[in-house]
XYZ file of C-alpha atoms in Angstrom:
291
model
C 93.185 69.391 135.520
C 96.436 70.302 137.265
C 100.114 70.620 136.531
C 102.568 70.222 139.431
C 99.623 70.481 141.799
C 98.405 73.808 140.402
C 95.056 74.149 138.654
C 95.195 75.066 134.992
C 92.202 76.955 133.634
C 91.416 76.215 130.003
C 90.771 79.217 127.824
C 87.350 79.501 126.240
C 85.622 81.894 123.843
C 84.872 84.252 126.713
C 88.450 84.872 127.774
C 90.551 83.810 124.764
C 88.389 84.231 121.680
C 89.365 83.380 118.162
C 87.960 85.599 115.449
C 84.546 85.374 113.886
C 84.433 84.364 110.240
C 83.007 87.108 108.013
C 79.805 85.527 106.589
C 80.073 87.663 103.442
C 83.606 86.474 102.717
C 83.214 83.258 100.705
C 86.951 82.895 100.092
C 87.762 83.513 103.749
C 85.189 80.979 104.898
C 86.652 78.388 102.518
C 90.174 78.992 103.852
C 89.109 78.644 107.479
C 87.053 75.534 106.707
C 90.144 73.952 105.120
C 92.314 74.880 108.100
C 89.715 73.414 110.457
C 89.565 70.130 108.536
C 93.340 69.803 108.604
C 93.398 70.364 112.349
C 90.698 67.756 112.890
C 92.356 65.174 110.630
C 95.675 65.650 112.405
C 94.057 65.363 115.828
C 92.208 62.178 114.903
C 95.331 60.712 113.286
C 97.190 60.804 116.606
C 94.175 59.425 118.472
C 93.307 62.487 120.573
C 89.750 63.422 121.469
C 88.828 67.091 121.260
C 88.797 67.459 125.052
C 92.220 65.811 125.386
C 93.707 67.936 122.630
C 92.165 71.085 124.100
C 93.674 70.293 127.487
C 97.132 69.969 125.945
C 96.962 73.256 124.035
C 95.150 75.084 126.847
C 91.794 75.640 125.130
C 88.283 74.468 125.948
C 86.672 71.599 124.058
C 83.898 73.816 122.651
C 86.391 76.230 121.096
C 88.337 73.314 119.584
C 85.163 72.047 117.901
C 84.284 75.509 116.570
C 87.731 75.984 115.057
C 87.687 72.541 113.492
C 84.227 73.139 112.009
C 85.324 76.438 110.428
C 83.186 78.612 112.680
C 86.110 80.359 114.340
C 89.403 81.706 113.002
C 92.287 80.261 115.052
C 94.855 82.611 116.480
C 98.513 82.140 115.428
C 99.513 80.782 118.831
C 96.758 78.155 118.602
C 98.241 76.835 115.349
C 101.749 76.792 116.828
C 100.591 74.799 119.860
C 98.560 72.450 117.672
C 101.576 71.863 115.446
C 103.655 70.877 118.465
C 101.041 68.656 120.132
C 100.046 66.922 116.888
C 103.655 66.532 115.696
C 102.873 68.169 112.359
C 106.486 69.210 111.652
C 105.560 72.802 110.844
C 102.646 72.075 108.495
C 100.026 73.511 110.832
C 102.157 76.506 111.795
C 102.608 77.229 108.090
C 98.869 77.841 107.795
C 99.260 81.031 109.825
C 100.027 82.902 106.613
C 96.666 81.947 105.072
C 94.811 82.615 108.311
C 96.432 86.060 108.566
C 94.938 86.992 105.193
C 91.363 86.275 106.278
C 91.363 87.385 109.905
C 90.253 90.894 108.939
C 86.877 92.000 107.524
C 86.587 91.539 103.756
C 86.288 95.261 102.942
C 89.324 96.164 105.038
C 91.359 93.380 103.470
C 90.472 94.532 99.955
C 91.561 98.088 100.799
C 94.792 96.871 102.390
C 95.615 94.819 99.293
C 95.241 97.873 97.047
C 97.268 100.064 99.410
C 100.033 97.454 99.455
C 100.382 97.733 95.674
C 100.036 101.498 95.314
C 103.050 103.689 94.588
C 101.162 106.868 95.432
C 98.241 107.428 97.803
C 96.329 110.625 98.491
C 93.699 110.823 101.226
C 91.401 113.564 102.465
C 88.920 112.877 105.266
C 86.608 115.583 106.571
C 85.289 114.048 109.797
C 88.002 111.770 111.191
C 91.705 111.012 111.055
C 92.585 108.552 108.247
C 93.065 105.002 109.470
C 96.630 104.982 108.162
C 97.460 107.736 110.673
C 95.642 106.418 113.742
C 97.220 104.945 116.853
C 95.602 101.746 118.213
C 94.195 103.688 121.168
C 92.683 106.366 118.948
C 91.171 103.743 116.637
C 89.698 101.885 119.602
C 88.181 105.071 121.046
C 86.541 105.824 117.688
C 85.181 102.318 117.235
C 83.870 102.145 120.808
C 81.381 104.921 120.077
C 79.900 103.170 117.033
C 76.209 102.192 117.117
C 75.086 99.483 117.165
C 78.074 98.656 119.338
C 80.682 96.183 118.189
C 81.257 93.140 120.353
C 84.576 93.285 122.235
C 85.951 90.637 119.887
C 84.844 92.400 116.704
C 86.134 95.737 118.007
C 89.614 94.332 118.612
C 89.551 92.614 115.247
C 88.816 95.906 113.510
C 91.500 97.748 115.467
C 94.017 95.054 114.497
C 92.938 95.286 110.853
C 93.414 99.043 110.841
C 96.875 98.745 112.370
C 97.890 96.010 109.915
C 97.283 98.414 107.025
C 100.021 100.624 108.418
C 102.650 98.122 107.285
C 102.619 100.303 104.171
C 105.060 102.614 106.014
C 107.619 99.790 106.104
C 107.582 99.160 102.362
C 110.726 99.585 100.292
C 110.751 101.465 98.043
C 108.390 103.628 100.047
C 105.202 104.865 98.344
C 104.434 108.573 98.169
C 101.728 109.304 100.742
C 99.668 112.479 101.032
C 97.123 113.317 103.731
C 94.903 116.338 104.282
C 93.283 116.594 107.723
C 90.716 119.048 109.014
C 91.786 121.171 111.979
C 88.309 120.653 113.441
C 88.914 116.899 113.428
C 92.270 117.317 115.145
C 90.625 119.360 117.884
C 87.903 116.776 118.542
C 88.515 115.096 121.914
C 88.754 111.432 120.980
C 89.894 109.412 123.981
C 91.598 110.610 127.146
C 94.394 113.177 127.300
C 97.102 110.548 126.901
C 95.388 109.055 123.857
C 95.175 112.494 122.230
C 98.808 113.280 123.029
C 99.961 109.973 121.563
C 97.883 110.620 118.458
C 99.426 114.056 117.902
C 102.929 112.665 118.474
C 102.261 109.885 115.987
C 101.015 112.337 113.360
C 104.107 114.471 113.806
C 106.400 111.452 113.433
C 104.623 110.297 110.268
C 104.411 113.826 108.875
C 108.197 114.187 109.086
C 108.868 111.092 106.957
C 110.477 111.864 103.605
C 107.771 110.073 101.629
C 104.843 111.677 103.475
C 103.127 115.018 102.873
C 100.771 115.932 105.706
C 98.597 119.053 105.482
C 95.912 120.566 107.677
C 92.840 122.417 106.442
C 92.499 125.351 108.892
C 89.237 126.229 110.605
C 89.070 129.585 108.825
C 89.446 128.109 105.333
C 86.958 128.835 102.571
C 84.512 126.110 101.491
C 86.187 123.435 99.388
C 85.090 120.442 97.247
C 85.873 117.848 99.920
C 83.343 118.969 102.490
C 80.921 116.167 101.612
C 83.290 113.445 102.805
C 86.312 111.322 102.036
C 88.390 111.375 98.871
C 90.971 108.664 98.147
C 93.289 108.277 95.178
C 95.604 105.303 94.674
C 98.055 105.118 91.765
C 99.910 101.979 90.724
C 103.227 101.191 89.074
C 101.626 100.201 85.771
C 100.063 103.648 85.384
C 96.551 102.653 86.439
C 94.709 104.289 89.325
C 91.656 103.872 91.535
C 89.711 106.625 93.285
C 86.736 106.942 95.554
C 84.794 109.836 97.050
C 81.790 109.983 99.357
C 78.759 111.363 97.578
C 80.325 111.005 94.112
C 79.695 108.128 91.678
C 77.581 106.519 94.445
C 80.727 106.212 96.570
C 81.990 103.307 94.462
C 85.644 102.905 93.396
C 86.301 104.310 89.922
C 89.156 103.743 87.501
C 88.198 105.334 84.178
C 90.080 108.485 83.221
C 87.124 110.876 83.153
C 85.965 110.020 86.655
C 89.520 109.927 88.015
C 90.170 113.377 86.550
C 87.225 114.763 88.534
C 88.527 113.293 91.792
C 92.076 114.478 91.093
C 90.786 117.999 90.420
C 88.919 118.028 93.730
C 91.820 116.586 95.707
C 94.245 119.022 94.104
C 92.002 121.943 95.025
C 91.808 120.721 98.617
C 95.599 120.484 98.874
C 95.981 123.972 97.423
C 93.642 125.443 100.079
C 95.219 123.547 102.996
C 98.200 124.812 104.988
C 101.651 123.899 103.595
C 103.293 120.864 105.258
C 105.620 122.929 107.459
C 102.829 125.134 108.799
C 100.640 122.062 109.253
C 103.213 120.344 111.476
C 103.617 123.558 113.466
C 99.859 123.634 114.059
C 99.875 120.007 115.233
C 102.757 120.792 117.594
C 100.680 123.673 118.964
C 97.678 121.393 119.494
C 99.918 118.868 121.262
C 101.120 121.619 123.602
C 97.523 122.583 124.374
C 96.489 119.025 125.233
């Protein structure tokens, strides 16, 4: 195939992948199957074979078939090109909103949905930087060391999902956000020097926001009730709340008052032992200078 005498290379799964459908996500699979059927019906209605349609949108025939059969999640640009080629008057492009909801792993999506509704969030993590505070490069460096290794496609999907959660910082009115980080975690060399510098700079920028309280648990602190893992508390406008802690209540989310009171007591104790916000930002500035 050529255009104006120049060869045009069609994109395939290898160099322009869609996203894999999460096999445990029944709702997501149903959405993508519906999107695929609509694409196929539109293509057949205008009399285009899969190979011909693929050539016009710049994708290989095999990838077209996989998207139409609900085995791959189409990227937004694929839907825009399909809408134009198939003269769908915006109907196919409009499906980007539904596709956006299912492009991320089910567990991440569920967490993001709760975070989007919360008016107050408190997070303590003992062994890593919370996802809401990570730069894309830091997140990628963390995920690259996971075993068994993620495929390149799945890794990028998870990085994108983590970054999408950070839209919470753009909400208005802004939720109250609290984070407690371990100094030991901040000192861990995740990624190259530039990645670490960018991560520190990002933490400082977030920590200076009016709706954010960022604290650091110093290396010389006494033992505290969060040392077994993560603690998360999310409170909602209607007065309800959800909490979760590693090693407590089997790690499952809890919402009854007795269990929430236990998690709030632990999180409150952790915050009391951590450095105040001002001293915490000063420590991060010092770590940035040492990088």
